[in-house]
Coordinates of C-alpha atoms and ligand atoms in Angstrom, one line a residue:
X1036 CA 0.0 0.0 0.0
X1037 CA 1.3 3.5 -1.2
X1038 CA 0.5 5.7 2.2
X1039 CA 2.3 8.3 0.8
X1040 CA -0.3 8.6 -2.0
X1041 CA -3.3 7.3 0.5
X1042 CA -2.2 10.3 3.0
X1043 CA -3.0 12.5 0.1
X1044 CA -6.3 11.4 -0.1
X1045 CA -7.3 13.0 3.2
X1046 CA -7.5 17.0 3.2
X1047 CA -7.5 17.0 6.7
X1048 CA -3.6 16.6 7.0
X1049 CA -3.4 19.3 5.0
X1050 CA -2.9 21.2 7.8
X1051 CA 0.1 21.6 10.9
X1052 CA -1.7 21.6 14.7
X1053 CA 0.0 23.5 17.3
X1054 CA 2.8 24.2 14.6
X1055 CA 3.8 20.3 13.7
X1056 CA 2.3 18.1 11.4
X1057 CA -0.7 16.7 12.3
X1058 CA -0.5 12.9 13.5
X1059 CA -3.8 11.6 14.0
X1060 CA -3.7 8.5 16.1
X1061 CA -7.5 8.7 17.4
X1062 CA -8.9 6.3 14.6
X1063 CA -10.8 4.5 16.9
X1064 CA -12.5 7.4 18.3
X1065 CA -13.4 8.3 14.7
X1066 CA -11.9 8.1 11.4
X1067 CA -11.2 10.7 9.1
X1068 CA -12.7 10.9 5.5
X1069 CA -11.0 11.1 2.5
X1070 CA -11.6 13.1 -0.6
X1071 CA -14.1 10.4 -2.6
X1072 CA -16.2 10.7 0.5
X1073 CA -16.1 14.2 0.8
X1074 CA -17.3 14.5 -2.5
X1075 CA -19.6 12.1 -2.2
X1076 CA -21.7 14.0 0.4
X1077 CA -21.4 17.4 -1.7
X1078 CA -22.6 15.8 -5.1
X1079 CA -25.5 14.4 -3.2
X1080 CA -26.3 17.4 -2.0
X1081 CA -26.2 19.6 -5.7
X1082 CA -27.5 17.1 -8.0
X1083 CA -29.6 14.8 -6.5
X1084 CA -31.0 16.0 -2.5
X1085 CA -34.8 14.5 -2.4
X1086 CA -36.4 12.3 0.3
X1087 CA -36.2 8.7 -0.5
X1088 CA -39.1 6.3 -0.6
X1089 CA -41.8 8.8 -1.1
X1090 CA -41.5 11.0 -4.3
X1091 CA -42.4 10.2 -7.4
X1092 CA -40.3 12.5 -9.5
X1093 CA -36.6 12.6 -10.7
X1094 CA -34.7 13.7 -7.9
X1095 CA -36.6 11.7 -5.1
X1096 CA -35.9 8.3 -7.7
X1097 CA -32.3 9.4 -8.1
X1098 CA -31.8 9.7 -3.9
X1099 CA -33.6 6.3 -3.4
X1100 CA -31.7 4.4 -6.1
X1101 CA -28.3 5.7 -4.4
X1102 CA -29.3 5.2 -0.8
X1103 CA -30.8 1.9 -1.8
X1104 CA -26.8 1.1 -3.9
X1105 CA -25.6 1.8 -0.8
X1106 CA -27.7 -0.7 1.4
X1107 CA -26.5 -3.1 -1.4
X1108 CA -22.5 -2.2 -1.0
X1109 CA -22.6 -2.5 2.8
X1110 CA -24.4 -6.1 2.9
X1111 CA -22.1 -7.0 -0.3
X1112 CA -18.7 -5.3 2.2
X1113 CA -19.6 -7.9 4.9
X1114 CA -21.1 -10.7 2.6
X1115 CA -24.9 -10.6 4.2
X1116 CA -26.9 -12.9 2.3
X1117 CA -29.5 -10.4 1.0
X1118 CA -29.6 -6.5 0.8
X1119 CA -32.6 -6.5 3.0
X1120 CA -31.0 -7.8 6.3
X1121 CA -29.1 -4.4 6.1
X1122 CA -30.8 -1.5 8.6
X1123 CA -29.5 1.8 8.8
X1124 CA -29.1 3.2 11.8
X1125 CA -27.3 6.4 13.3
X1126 CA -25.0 4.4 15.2
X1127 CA -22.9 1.1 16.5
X1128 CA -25.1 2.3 19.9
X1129 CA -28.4 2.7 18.2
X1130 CA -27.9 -0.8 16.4
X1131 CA -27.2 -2.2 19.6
X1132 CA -29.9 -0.8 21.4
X1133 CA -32.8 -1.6 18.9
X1134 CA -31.6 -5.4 19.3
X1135 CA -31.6 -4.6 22.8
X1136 CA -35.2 -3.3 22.9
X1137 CA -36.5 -5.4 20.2
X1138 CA -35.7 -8.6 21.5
X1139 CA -37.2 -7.9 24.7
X1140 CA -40.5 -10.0 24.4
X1141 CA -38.3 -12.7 24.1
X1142 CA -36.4 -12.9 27.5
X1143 CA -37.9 -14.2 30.6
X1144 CA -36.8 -13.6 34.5
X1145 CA -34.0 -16.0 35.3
X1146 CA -32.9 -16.3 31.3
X1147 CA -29.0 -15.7 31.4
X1148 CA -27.7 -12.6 29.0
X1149 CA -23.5 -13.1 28.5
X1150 CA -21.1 -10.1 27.3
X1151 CA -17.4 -9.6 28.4
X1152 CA -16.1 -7.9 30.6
X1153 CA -13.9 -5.5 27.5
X1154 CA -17.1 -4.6 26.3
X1155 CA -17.6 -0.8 25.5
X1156 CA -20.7 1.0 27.6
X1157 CA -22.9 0.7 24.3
X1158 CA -22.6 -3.0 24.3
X1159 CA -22.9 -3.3 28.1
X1160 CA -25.5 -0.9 29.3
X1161 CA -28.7 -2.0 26.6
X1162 CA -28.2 -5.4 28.2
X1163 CA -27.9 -4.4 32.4
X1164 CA -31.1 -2.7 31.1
X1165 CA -32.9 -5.3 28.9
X1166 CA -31.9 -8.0 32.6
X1167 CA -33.0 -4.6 34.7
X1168 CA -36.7 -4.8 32.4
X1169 CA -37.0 -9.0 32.3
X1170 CA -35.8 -10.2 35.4
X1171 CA -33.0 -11.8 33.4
X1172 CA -29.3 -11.7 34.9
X1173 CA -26.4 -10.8 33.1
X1174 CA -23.1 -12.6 33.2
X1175 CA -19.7 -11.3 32.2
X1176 CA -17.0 -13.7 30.5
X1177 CA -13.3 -12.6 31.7
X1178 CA -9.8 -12.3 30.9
X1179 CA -6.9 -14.7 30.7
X1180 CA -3.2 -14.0 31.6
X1181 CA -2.5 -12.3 28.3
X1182 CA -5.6 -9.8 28.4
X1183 CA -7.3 -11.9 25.9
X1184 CA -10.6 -13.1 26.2
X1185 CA -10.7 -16.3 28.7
X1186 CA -12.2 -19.2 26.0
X1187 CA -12.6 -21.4 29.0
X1188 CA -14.3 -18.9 31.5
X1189 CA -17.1 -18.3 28.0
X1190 CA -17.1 -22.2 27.9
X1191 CA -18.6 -22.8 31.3
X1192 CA -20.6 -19.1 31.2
X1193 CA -22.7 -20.2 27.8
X1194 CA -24.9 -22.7 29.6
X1195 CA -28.9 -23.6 28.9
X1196 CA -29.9 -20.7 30.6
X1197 CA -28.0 -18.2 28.0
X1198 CA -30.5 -16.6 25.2
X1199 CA -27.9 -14.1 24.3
X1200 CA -24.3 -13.6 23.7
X1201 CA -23.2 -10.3 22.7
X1202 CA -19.4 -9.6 22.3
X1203 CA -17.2 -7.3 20.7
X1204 CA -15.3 -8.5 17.7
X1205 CA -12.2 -6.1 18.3
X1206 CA -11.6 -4.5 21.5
X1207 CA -11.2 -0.9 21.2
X1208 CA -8.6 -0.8 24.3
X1209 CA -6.8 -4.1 24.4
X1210 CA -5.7 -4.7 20.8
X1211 CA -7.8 -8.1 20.2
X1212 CA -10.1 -9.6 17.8
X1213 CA -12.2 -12.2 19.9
X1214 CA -12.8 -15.4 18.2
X1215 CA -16.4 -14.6 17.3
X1216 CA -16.8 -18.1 15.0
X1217 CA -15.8 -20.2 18.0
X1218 CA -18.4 -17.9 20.6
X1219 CA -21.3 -18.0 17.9
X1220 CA -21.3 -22.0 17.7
X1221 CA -21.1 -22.1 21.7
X1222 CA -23.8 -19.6 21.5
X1223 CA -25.9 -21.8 18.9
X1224 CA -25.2 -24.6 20.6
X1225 CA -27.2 -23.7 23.6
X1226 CA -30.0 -22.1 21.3
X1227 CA -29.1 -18.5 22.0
X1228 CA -28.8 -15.6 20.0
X1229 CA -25.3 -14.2 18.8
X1230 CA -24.9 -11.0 18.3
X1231 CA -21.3 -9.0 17.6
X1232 CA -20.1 -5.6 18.0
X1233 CA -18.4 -5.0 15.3
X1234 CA -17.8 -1.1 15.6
X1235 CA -13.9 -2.0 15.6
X1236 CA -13.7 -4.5 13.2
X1237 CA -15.4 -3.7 10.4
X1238 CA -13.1 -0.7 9.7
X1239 CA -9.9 -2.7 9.7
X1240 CA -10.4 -6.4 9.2
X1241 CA -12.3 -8.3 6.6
X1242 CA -16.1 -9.2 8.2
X1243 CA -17.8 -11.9 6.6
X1244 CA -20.8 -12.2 8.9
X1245 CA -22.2 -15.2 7.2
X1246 CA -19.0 -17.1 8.2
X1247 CA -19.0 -15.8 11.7
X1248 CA -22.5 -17.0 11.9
X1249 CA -23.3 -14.1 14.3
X1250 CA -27.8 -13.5 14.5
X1251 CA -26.6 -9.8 14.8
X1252 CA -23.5 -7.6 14.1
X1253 CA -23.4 -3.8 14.9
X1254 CA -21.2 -1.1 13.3
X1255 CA -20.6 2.6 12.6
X1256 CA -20.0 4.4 9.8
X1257 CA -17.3 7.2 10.9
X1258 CA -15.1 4.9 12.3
X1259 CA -14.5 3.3 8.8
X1260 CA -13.9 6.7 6.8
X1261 CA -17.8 8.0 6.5
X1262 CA -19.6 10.6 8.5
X1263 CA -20.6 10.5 12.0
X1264 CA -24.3 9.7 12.3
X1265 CA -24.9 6.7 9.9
X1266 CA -24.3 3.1 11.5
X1267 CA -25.6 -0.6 10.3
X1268 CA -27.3 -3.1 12.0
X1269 CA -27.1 -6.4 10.0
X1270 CA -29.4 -9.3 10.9
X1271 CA -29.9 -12.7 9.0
X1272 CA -33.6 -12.3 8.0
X1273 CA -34.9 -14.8 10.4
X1274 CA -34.0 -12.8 13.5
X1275 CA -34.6 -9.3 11.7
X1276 CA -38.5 -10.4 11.3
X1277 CA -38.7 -11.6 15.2
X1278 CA -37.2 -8.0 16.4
X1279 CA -39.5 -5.5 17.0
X1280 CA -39.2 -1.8 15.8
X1281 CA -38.3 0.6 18.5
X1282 CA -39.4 4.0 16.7
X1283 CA -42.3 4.4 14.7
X1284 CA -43.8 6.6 12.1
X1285 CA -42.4 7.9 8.4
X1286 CA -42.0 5.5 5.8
X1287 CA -41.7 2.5 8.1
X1288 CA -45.8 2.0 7.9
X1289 CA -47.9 0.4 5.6
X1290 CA -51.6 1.2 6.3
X1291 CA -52.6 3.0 9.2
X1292 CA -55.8 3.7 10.6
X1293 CA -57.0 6.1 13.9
X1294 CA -56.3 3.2 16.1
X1295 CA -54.0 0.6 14.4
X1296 CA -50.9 0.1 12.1
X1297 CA -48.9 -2.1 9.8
X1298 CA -45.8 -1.9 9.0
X1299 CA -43.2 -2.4 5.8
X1300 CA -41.2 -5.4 5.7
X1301 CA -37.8 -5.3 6.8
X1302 CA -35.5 -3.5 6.8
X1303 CA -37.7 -0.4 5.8
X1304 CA -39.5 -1.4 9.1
X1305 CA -36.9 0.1 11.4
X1306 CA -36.0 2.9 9.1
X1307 CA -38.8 5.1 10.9
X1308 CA -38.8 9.1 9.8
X1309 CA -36.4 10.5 7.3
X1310 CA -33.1 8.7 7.5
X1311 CA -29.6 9.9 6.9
X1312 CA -29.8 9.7 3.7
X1313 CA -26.0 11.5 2.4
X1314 CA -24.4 9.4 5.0
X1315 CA -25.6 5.8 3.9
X1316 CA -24.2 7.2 0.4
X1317 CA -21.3 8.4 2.1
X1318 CA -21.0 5.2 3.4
X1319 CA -21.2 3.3 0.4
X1320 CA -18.6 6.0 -0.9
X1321 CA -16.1 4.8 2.1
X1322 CA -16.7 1.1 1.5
X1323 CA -15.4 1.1 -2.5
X1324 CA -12.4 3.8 -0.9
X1325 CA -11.8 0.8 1.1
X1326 CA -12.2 -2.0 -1.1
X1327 CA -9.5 -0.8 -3.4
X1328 CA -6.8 -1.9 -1.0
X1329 CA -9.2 -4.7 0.4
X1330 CA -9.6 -5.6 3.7
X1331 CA -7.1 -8.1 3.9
X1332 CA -3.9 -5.4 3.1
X1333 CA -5.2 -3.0 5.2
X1334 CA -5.4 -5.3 8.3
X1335 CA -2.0 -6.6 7.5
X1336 CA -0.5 -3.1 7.2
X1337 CA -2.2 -1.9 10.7
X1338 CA -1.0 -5.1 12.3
X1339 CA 2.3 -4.7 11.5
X1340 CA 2.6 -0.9 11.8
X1341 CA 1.0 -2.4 15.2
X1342 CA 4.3 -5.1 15.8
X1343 CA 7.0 -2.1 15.0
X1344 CA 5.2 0.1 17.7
X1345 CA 5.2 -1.9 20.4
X1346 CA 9.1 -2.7 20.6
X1347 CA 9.7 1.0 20.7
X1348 CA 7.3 1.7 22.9
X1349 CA 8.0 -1.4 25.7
X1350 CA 11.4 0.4 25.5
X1351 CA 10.0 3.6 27.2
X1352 CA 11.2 3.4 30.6
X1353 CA 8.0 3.2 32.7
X1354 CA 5.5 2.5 30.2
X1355 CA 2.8 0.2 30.7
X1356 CA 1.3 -1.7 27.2
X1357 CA -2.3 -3.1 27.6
X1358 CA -3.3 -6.3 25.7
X1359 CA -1.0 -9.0 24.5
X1360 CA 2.6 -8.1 23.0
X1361 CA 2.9 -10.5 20.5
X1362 CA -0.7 -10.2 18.2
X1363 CA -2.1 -6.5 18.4
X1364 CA -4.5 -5.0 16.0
X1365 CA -3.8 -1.0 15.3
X1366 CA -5.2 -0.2 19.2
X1367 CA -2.6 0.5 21.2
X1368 CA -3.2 1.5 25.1
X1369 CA -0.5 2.2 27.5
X1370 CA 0.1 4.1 30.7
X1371 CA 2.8 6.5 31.7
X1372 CA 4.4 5.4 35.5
X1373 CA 3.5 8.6 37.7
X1374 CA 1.7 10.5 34.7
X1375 CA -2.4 11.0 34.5
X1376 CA -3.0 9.8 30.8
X1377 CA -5.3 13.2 30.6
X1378 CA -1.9 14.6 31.5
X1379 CA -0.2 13.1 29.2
X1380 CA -2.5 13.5 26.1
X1381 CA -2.6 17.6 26.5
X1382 CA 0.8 17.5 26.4
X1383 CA 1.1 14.9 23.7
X1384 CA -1.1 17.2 21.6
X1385 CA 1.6 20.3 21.9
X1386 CA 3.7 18.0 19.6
X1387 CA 1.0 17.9 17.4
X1388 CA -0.2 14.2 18.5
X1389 CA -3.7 13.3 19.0
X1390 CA -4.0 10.4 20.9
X1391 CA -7.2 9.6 23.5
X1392 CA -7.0 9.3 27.0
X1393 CA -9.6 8.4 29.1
X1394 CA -11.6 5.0 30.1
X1395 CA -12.5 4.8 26.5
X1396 CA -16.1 3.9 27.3
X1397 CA -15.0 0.7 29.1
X1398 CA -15.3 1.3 32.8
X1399 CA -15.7 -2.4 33.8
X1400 CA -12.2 -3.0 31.6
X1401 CA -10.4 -0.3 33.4
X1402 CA -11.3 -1.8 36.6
X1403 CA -10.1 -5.0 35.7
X1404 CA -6.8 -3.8 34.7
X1405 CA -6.7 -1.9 37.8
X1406 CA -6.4 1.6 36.1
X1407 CA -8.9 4.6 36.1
X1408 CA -8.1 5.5 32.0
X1409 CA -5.2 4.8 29.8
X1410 CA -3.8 6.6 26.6
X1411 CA -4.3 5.4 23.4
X1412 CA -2.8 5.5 20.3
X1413 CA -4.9 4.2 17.3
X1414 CA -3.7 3.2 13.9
X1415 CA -5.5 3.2 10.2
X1416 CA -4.5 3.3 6.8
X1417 CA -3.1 6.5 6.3
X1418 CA -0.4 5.9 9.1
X1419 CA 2.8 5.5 8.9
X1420 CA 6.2 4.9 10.3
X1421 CA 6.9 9.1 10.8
X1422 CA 3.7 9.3 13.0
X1423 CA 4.8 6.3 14.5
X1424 CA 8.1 8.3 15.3
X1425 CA 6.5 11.2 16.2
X1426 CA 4.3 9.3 18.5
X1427 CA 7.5 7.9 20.2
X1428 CA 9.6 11.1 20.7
X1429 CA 6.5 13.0 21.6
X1430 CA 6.5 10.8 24.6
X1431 CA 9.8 11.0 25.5
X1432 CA 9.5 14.7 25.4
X1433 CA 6.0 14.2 27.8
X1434 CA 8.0 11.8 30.2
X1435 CA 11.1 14.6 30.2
X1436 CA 8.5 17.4 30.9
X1437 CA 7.0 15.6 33.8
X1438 CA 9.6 14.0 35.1
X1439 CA 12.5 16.9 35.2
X1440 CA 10.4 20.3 34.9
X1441 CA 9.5 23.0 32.6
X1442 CA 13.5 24.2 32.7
X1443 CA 14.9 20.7 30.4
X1444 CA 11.9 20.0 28.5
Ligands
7TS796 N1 -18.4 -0.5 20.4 C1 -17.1 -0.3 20.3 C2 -16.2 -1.5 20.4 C3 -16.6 0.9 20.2 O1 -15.3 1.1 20.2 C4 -17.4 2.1 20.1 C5 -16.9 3.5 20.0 C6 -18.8 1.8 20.1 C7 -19.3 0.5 20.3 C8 -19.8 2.9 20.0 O2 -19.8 3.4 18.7 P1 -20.7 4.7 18.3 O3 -20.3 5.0 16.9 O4 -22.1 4.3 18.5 O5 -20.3 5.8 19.2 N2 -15.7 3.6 20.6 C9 -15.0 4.8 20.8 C10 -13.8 4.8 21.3 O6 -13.1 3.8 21.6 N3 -13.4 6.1 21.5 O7 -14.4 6.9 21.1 C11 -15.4 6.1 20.7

């Protein structure tokens, strides 16, 4: 992959921050777009801006056809079996939440509800409160010694009682893709429901959810190149016709009446109101940006970019590295000895490098590596070795400032 040339793609380093380059290592907070996106949105906007599914003349047929192409690239991206068991949502949280909501008919009190303890709030929270509305009790799978999912600890948590499993597929703190295949068949083979969070995966590793066999799988446009505000929910059709809607009204009916409705068939049922219509085309722009590369470069790049970080950066005197050392996607989250990441990141961001600090949405992870918040650096196609090297001096240079005063920084 040419990153020089890919760089060039993305206005938005166009630009120096605080008087150095920019080096954007906050991927998995969001991603940036590049210019085929960018222009995307804009020529949806001049030539072709109509709501979909309701006019009958030019422009409103031109704006369904390309938000309906769209629908049609993402299930093709992640190899659904039909277009139709692609929703649009606004969100990796919103998908996660409808499945939340809609399936909630279908849990009774005692029924067991299994996640992980890595999982980010969005994939957490919707389930304490689907257990909090049922009666049903939620049980979180662990970690093993190398801060990797604990296969044996899921083995004897997916019992009878489970009716849902709902994991991430990449951690977005511990640098790990969880072996989704393996979880879905324990999953199916007590009869539950799978469902995958694949808000950091999708973006950086080849999904095929057919394979994975997962009932539902989660994910958000802007982490993956598109716009904030326009996420997927993909479920195989069977489940998608047992969930019920959450939001109503729009386009989603079919006939109503003063007391009753019905409503379209899915997916259009859960696309209530006017939807984002220039981000699902956005998205579909992002998806052929990515697809020139393919999935398959792009998570080899990040992994190794990934494997030359972390040498340099177990070097640091005092530097704690989350996850294991030896396989890391591009998620990389360390600690300082003695420095508060928040501390850390300001002055990280002097140098010009963005980096998050925080608890990264994963509270119950932070408590279980025994830290309040980490930093973390996050990698995607358009880094490369400098920001890598920018990264790793701009630390040094946050470890001198802290550690021997304004005077020899
Ligand atoms: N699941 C995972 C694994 C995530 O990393 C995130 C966002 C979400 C769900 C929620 O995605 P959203 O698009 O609905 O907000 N993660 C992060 C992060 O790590 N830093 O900022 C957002």
């Amino acid at each position: 992959m040419d990153i020089k040339r890919i760089k060039q793609d993305f206005p938005i380093f166009n630009q120096q921050v605080n008087d150095e380059p920019l080096t954007y290592l906050d991927s998995a907070a969001t991603a940036q777009m590049p210019n085929s996106v960018l222009n995307a949105i804009e020529y949806y906007y001049r030539h072709d801006h109509a709501n979909v599914h309701r006019g009958t003349h030019t422009l409103a047929q031109r704006a369904t056809a390309a938000y309906e192409q769209a629908r049609q690239k993402v299930a093709d991206f992640i190899n659904a079996n039909q277009t139709e068991e692609i929703v649009f949502t606004r969100s990796t949280t919103e998908s996660l939440n409808w499945v939340a909501q809609g399936l909630t008919k279908m849990i009774n009190p005692g029924d067991v509800i299994v996640a992980t303890v890595m999982e980010h709030h969005s994939n957490l929270v919707p389930w304490q409160q689907l257990a909090k509305r049922t009666g049903a009790k939620l049980r979180l799978i662990g970690l093993n010694d190398q801060q990797e999912l604990d296969l044996d600890d899921a083995k004897r948590k997916i019992d009878a009682k489970v009716k849902i499993v709902t994991i991430a597929h990449a951690s977005n703190v511990l640098g790990v893709i969880n072996p989704i295949k393996e979880l879905s068949s324990m999953a199916h083979r007590v009869g539950a429901c799978m469902i995958v969070d694949g808000a950091q995966a999708v973006p950086h590793l080849p999904v095929d959810v057919q394979d994975l066999d997962a009932d539902f799988y989660a994910f958000s446009g802007h982490k993956m190149l598109a716009p904030t505000g326009i996420g997927v929910l993909y479920g195989k059709m069977e489940w998608l016709k047992r969930l019920e809607p959450s939001q109503f009204g729009g386009e989603m009916i079919g006939q109503v009446t003063q007391q009753t409705a019905t409503f379209k068939p899915v997916p259009w049922c859960f696309e209530a109101g006017t939807p984002n219509i220039s981000g699902a085309i956005a998205l579909g722009a992002a998806i052929d940006y990515l697809n020139q590369f393919g999935m398959d470069q792009i998570a080899d790049y990040e992994r190794q970019l990934a494997a030359k970080a972390i040498p340099r950066l177990l070097a640091i005197d005092g530097l704690t590295l989350y996850g294991p050392h030896d396989h890391h996607t591009g998620v990389l989250a360390f600690n300082l000895a003695g420095i508060h990441p928040h501390d850390a990141a300001t002055a990280l961001d002097l140098e010009g490098v963005a980096v998050r600090a925080g608890h990264h949405c994963a509270q119950p992870l932070m408590k279980e590596l025994g830290v309040d918040a980490t930093l973390r650096a996050s990698l995607y196609l358009y880094n490369d070795q400098k920001d890598l090297d920018r990264l790793i001096l701009a630390i040094k240079a946050t470890k001198e400032f802290f550690e021997n005063g304004f005077e020899q920084a």
